[in-house]
Coordinates of C-alpha atoms in Angstrom, one line a residue:
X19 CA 18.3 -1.5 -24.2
X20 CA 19.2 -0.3 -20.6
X21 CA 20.9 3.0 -19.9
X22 CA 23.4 4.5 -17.4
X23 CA 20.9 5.8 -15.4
X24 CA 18.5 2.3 -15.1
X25 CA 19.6 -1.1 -15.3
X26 CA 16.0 -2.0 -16.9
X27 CA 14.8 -2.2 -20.6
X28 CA 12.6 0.3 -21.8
X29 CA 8.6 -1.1 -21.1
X30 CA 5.4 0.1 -21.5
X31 CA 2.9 0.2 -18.8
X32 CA -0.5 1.5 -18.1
X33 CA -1.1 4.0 -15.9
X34 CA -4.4 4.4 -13.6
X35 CA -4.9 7.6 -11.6
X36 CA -8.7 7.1 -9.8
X37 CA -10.7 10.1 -10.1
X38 CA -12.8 9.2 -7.0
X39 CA -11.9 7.5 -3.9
X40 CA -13.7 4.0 -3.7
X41 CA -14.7 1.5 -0.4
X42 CA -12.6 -0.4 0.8
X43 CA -14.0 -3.8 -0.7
X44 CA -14.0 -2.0 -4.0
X45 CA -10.6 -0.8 -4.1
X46 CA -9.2 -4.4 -3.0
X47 CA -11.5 -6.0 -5.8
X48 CA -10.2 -3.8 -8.5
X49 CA -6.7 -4.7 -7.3
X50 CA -6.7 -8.5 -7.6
X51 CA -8.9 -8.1 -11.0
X52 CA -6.4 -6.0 -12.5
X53 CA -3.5 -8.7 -11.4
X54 CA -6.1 -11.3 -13.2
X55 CA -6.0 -9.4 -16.3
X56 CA -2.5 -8.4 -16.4
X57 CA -1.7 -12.4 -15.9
X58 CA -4.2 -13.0 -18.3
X59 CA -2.2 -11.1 -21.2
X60 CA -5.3 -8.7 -21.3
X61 CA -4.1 -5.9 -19.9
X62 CA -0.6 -4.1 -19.7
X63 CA 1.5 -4.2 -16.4
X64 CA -0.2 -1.4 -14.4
X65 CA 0.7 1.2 -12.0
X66 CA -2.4 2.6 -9.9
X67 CA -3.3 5.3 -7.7
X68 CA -6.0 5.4 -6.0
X69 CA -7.8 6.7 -2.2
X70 CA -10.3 5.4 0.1
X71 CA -14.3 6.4 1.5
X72 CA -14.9 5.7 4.0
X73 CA -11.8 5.1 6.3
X74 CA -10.4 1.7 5.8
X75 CA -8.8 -0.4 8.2
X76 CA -7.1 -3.0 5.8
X77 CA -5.6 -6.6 7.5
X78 CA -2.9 -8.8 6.1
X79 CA -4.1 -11.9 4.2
X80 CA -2.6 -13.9 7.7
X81 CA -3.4 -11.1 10.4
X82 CA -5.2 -12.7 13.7
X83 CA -8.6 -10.4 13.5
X84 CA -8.1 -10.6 17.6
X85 CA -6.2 -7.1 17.0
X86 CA -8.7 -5.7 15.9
X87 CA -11.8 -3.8 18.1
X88 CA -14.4 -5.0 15.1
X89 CA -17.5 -3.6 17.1
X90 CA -16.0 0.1 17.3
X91 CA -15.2 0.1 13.2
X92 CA -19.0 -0.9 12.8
X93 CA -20.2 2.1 15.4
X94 CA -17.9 4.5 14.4
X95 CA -18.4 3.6 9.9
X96 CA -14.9 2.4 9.2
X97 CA -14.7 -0.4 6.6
X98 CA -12.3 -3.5 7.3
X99 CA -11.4 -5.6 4.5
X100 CA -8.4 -8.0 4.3
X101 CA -5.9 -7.7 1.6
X102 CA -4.6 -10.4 -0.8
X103 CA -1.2 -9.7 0.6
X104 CA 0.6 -10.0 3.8
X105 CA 1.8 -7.4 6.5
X106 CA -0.3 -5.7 9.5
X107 CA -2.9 -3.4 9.6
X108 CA -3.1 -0.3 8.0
X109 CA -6.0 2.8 8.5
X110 CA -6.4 4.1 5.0
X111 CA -7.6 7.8 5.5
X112 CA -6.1 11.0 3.7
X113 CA -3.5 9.1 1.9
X114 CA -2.4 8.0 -1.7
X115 CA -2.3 4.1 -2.2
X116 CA -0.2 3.1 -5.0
X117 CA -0.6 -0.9 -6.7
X118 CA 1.5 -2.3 -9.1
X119 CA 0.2 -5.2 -11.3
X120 CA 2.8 -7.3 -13.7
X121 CA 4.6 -10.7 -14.3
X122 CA 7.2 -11.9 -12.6
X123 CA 9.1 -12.2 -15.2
X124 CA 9.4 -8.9 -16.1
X125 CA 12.8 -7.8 -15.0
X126 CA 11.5 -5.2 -12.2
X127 CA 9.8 -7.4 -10.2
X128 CA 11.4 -10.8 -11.0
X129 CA 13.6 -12.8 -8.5
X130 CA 13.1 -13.1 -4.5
X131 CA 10.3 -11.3 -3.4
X132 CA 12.8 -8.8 -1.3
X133 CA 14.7 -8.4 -4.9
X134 CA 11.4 -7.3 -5.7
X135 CA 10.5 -5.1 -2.6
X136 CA 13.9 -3.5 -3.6
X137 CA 13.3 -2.7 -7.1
X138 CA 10.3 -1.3 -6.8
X139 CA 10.5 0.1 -4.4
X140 CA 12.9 2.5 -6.4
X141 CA 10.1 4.0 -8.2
X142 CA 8.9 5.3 -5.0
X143 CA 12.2 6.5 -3.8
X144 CA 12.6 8.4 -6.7
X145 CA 9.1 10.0 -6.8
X146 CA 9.4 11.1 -3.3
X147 CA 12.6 13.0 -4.1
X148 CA 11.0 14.7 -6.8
X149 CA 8.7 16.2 -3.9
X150 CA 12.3 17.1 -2.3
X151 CA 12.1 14.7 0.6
X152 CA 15.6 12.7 1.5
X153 CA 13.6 9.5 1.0
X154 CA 15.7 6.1 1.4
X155 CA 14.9 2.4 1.2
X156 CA 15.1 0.8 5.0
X157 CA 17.7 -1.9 4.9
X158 CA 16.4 -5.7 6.2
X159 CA 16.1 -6.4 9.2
X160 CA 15.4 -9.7 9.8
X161 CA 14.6 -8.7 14.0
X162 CA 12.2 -6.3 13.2
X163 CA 9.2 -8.2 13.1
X164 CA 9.6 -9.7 16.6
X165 CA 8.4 -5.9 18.3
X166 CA 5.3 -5.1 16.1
X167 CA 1.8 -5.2 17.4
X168 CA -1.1 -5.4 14.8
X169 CA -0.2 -2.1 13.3
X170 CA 1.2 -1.8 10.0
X171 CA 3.0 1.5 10.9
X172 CA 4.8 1.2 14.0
X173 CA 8.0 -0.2 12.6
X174 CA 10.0 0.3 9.0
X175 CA 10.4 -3.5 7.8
X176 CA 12.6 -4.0 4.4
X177 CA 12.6 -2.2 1.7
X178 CA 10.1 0.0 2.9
X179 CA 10.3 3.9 3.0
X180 CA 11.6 6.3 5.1
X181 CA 12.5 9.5 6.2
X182 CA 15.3 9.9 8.3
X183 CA 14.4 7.5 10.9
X184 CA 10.6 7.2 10.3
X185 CA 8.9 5.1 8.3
X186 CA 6.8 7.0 5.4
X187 CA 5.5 4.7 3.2
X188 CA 4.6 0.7 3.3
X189 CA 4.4 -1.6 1.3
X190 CA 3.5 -5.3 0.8
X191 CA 3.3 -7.9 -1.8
X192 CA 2.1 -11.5 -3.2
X193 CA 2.9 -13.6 -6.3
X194 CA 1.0 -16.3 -7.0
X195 CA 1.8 -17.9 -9.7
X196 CA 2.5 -16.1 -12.7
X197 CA 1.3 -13.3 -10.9
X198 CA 2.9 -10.1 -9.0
X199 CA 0.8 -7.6 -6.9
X200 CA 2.3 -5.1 -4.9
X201 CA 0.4 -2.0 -3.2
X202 CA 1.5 0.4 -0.4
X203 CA -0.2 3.2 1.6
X204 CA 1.7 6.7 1.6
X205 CA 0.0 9.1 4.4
X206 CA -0.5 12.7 3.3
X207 CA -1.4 14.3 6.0
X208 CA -3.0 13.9 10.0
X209 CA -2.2 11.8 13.0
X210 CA -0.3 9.0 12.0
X211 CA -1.4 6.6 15.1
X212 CA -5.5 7.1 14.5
X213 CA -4.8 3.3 13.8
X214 CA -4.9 2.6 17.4
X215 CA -8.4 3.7 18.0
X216 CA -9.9 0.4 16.2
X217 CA -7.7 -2.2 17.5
X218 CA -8.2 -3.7 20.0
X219 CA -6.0 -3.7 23.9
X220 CA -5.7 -4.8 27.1
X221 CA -6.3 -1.7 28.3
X222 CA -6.1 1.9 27.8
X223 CA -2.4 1.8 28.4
X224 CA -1.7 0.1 25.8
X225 CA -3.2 1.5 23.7
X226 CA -1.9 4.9 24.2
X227 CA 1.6 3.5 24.5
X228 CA 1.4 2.2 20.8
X229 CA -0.2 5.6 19.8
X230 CA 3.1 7.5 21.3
X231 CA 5.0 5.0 20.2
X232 CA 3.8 5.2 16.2
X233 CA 4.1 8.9 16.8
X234 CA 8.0 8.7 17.4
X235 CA 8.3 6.2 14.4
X236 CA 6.3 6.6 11.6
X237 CA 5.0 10.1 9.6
X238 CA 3.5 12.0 7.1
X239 CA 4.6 13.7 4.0
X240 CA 3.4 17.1 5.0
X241 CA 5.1 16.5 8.4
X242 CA 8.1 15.2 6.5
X243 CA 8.2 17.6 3.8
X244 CA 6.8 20.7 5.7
X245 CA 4.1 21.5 3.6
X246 CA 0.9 20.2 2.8
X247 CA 0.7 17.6 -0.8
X248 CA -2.4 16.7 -2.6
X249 CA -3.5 13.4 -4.0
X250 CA -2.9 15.1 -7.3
X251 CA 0.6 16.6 -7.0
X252 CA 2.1 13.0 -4.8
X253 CA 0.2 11.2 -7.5
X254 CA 2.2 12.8 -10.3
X255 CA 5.5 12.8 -8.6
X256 CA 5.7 9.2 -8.0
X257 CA 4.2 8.4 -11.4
X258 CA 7.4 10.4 -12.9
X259 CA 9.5 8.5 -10.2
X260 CA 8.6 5.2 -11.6
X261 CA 9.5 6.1 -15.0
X262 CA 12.6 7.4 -14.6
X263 CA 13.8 4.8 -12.1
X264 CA 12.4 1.7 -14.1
X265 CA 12.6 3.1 -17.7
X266 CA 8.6 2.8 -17.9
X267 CA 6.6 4.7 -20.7
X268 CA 3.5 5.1 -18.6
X269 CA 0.4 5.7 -20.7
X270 CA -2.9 6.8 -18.8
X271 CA -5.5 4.2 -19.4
X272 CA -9.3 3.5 -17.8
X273 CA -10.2 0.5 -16.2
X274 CA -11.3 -2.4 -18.7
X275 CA -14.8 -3.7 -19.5
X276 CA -13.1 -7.1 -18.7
X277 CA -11.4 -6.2 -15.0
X278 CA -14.8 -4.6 -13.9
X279 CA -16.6 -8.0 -14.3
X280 CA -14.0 -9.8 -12.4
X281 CA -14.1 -6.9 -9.9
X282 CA -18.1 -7.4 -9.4
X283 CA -17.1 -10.9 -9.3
X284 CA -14.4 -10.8 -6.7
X285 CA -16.0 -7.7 -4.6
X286 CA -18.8 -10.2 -3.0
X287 CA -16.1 -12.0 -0.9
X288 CA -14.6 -9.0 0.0
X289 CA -18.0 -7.7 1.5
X290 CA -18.5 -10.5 3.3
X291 CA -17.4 -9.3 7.0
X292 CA -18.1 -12.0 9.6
X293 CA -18.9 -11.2 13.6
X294 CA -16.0 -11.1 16.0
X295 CA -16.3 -14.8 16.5
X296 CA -15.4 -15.3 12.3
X297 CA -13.1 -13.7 10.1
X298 CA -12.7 -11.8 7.1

């Protein structure tokens, strides 16, 4: 049954809180085999958290690599993987990434995909008010994709989060069928436009334009909040979030036997970074 608080029936999902930050490759792997397994019937719907090591510049399953300066992530020892979801790119580095693994028929994530975005993405508004931040669900805006350049970051697009007018936390999302992955990069702490040192300009203008720009637009939760959170504490507080706002039972679980061989399967492709003149 539902309640007056949540429109949802009570569910059980698993709940996966890394221990240790993993590569990029890795953590991508691990997200697509958990969707396998959760489509599969073999594991519960899941809700992970989970960081990156090194630094990760992560691309949209449709994002031109031309935005990206490829020959400065190799120097400098920053991974680039592309996602199995959509969006722009996105430097993961001191941050919390969340993914969520079900069906799309369960009644969370069933519908449109921005019916989706929007319940959700009240699990994350809810955690983040548990932190005492003023967090709110950017309405659509079905202009706001004309102005971005190849960063993730620079503009709030729907149903994402944000803090007064800045955008906190991302997300984005694919379903194939009978499947529902959706993952999204919340920023702890540090200079929210380091982005713009591995993508690639026209010239130097440009480039610190964008890194002003992201500045003005997007931020951290210890910049929000005014005080510094660990991976730990934001880990716990949108965990509680998502129960609350979706009626979850969320029981802490250990990744399966059966999702690390599909991971070792899958992680090959997402390894296998071309040159500049091919793609990832």
């Amino acid at each position: 049954m539902t309640t007056s608080e949540t429109p949802y029936p009570p569910a059980t999902w698993r709940l996966l809180v890394d221990d240790a930050p993993r590569t990029g490759a890795a953590n991508m792997a691990l997200d697509e085999a958990i969707m396998e397994a959760v489509a599969a019937g073999e594991s519960l719907s899941t809700l992970r958290f989970y960081a990156w090591l090194p630094a990760c510049l992560s691309l949209g399953k449709r994002q031109p690599l031309s935005g990206v300066d490829l020959d400065r992530c190799h120097r400098d020892g920053v991974d680039v993987v592309r996602r199995a979801t959509g969006g722009l790119a996105i430097l993961h580095t001191d941050e919390l990434t969340y993914s969520i693994a079900t069906l799309p028929s369960d009644p969370r994530a069933e519908g449109a995909i921005l019916d989706a975005y929007r319940k959700l993405s009240q699990g994350l508004v809810a955690g983040l008010r548990l932190l005492g931040l003023p967090a709110a669900m950017n309405p659509v805006d079905p202009l706001a994709a004309k102005y971005t350049s190849a960063a993730c970051f620079e503009v709030p697009t729907a149903y994402e989060i944000t803090v007064g007018e800045r955008k906190l936390l991302g997300s984005a999302q694919t379903r194939p069928a009978g499947r529902v992955l959706q993952h999204g990069s919340l920023p702890l702490f540090g200079d929210i436009a380091r982005v713009v040192d591995w993508l690639a300009f026209g010239d130097v203008y440009e480039r610190e334009a964008l890194r002003m720009h992201l500045r003005a637009r997007a931020t951290t939760l210890e910049a929000a909040l005014g005080r510094p959170v660990g991976f730990a504490e934001a880990a716990a507080a949108l965990a509680r979030g998502f129960a609350q706002a979706l009626n979850l039972t969320l029981e802490p679980a250990t990744v399966t036997e059966a999702e690390q061989r599909r991971m070792a399967a899958i992680l090959p492709d997402k390894l296998a970074l071309e040159t500049p003149a091919g793609k990832i």
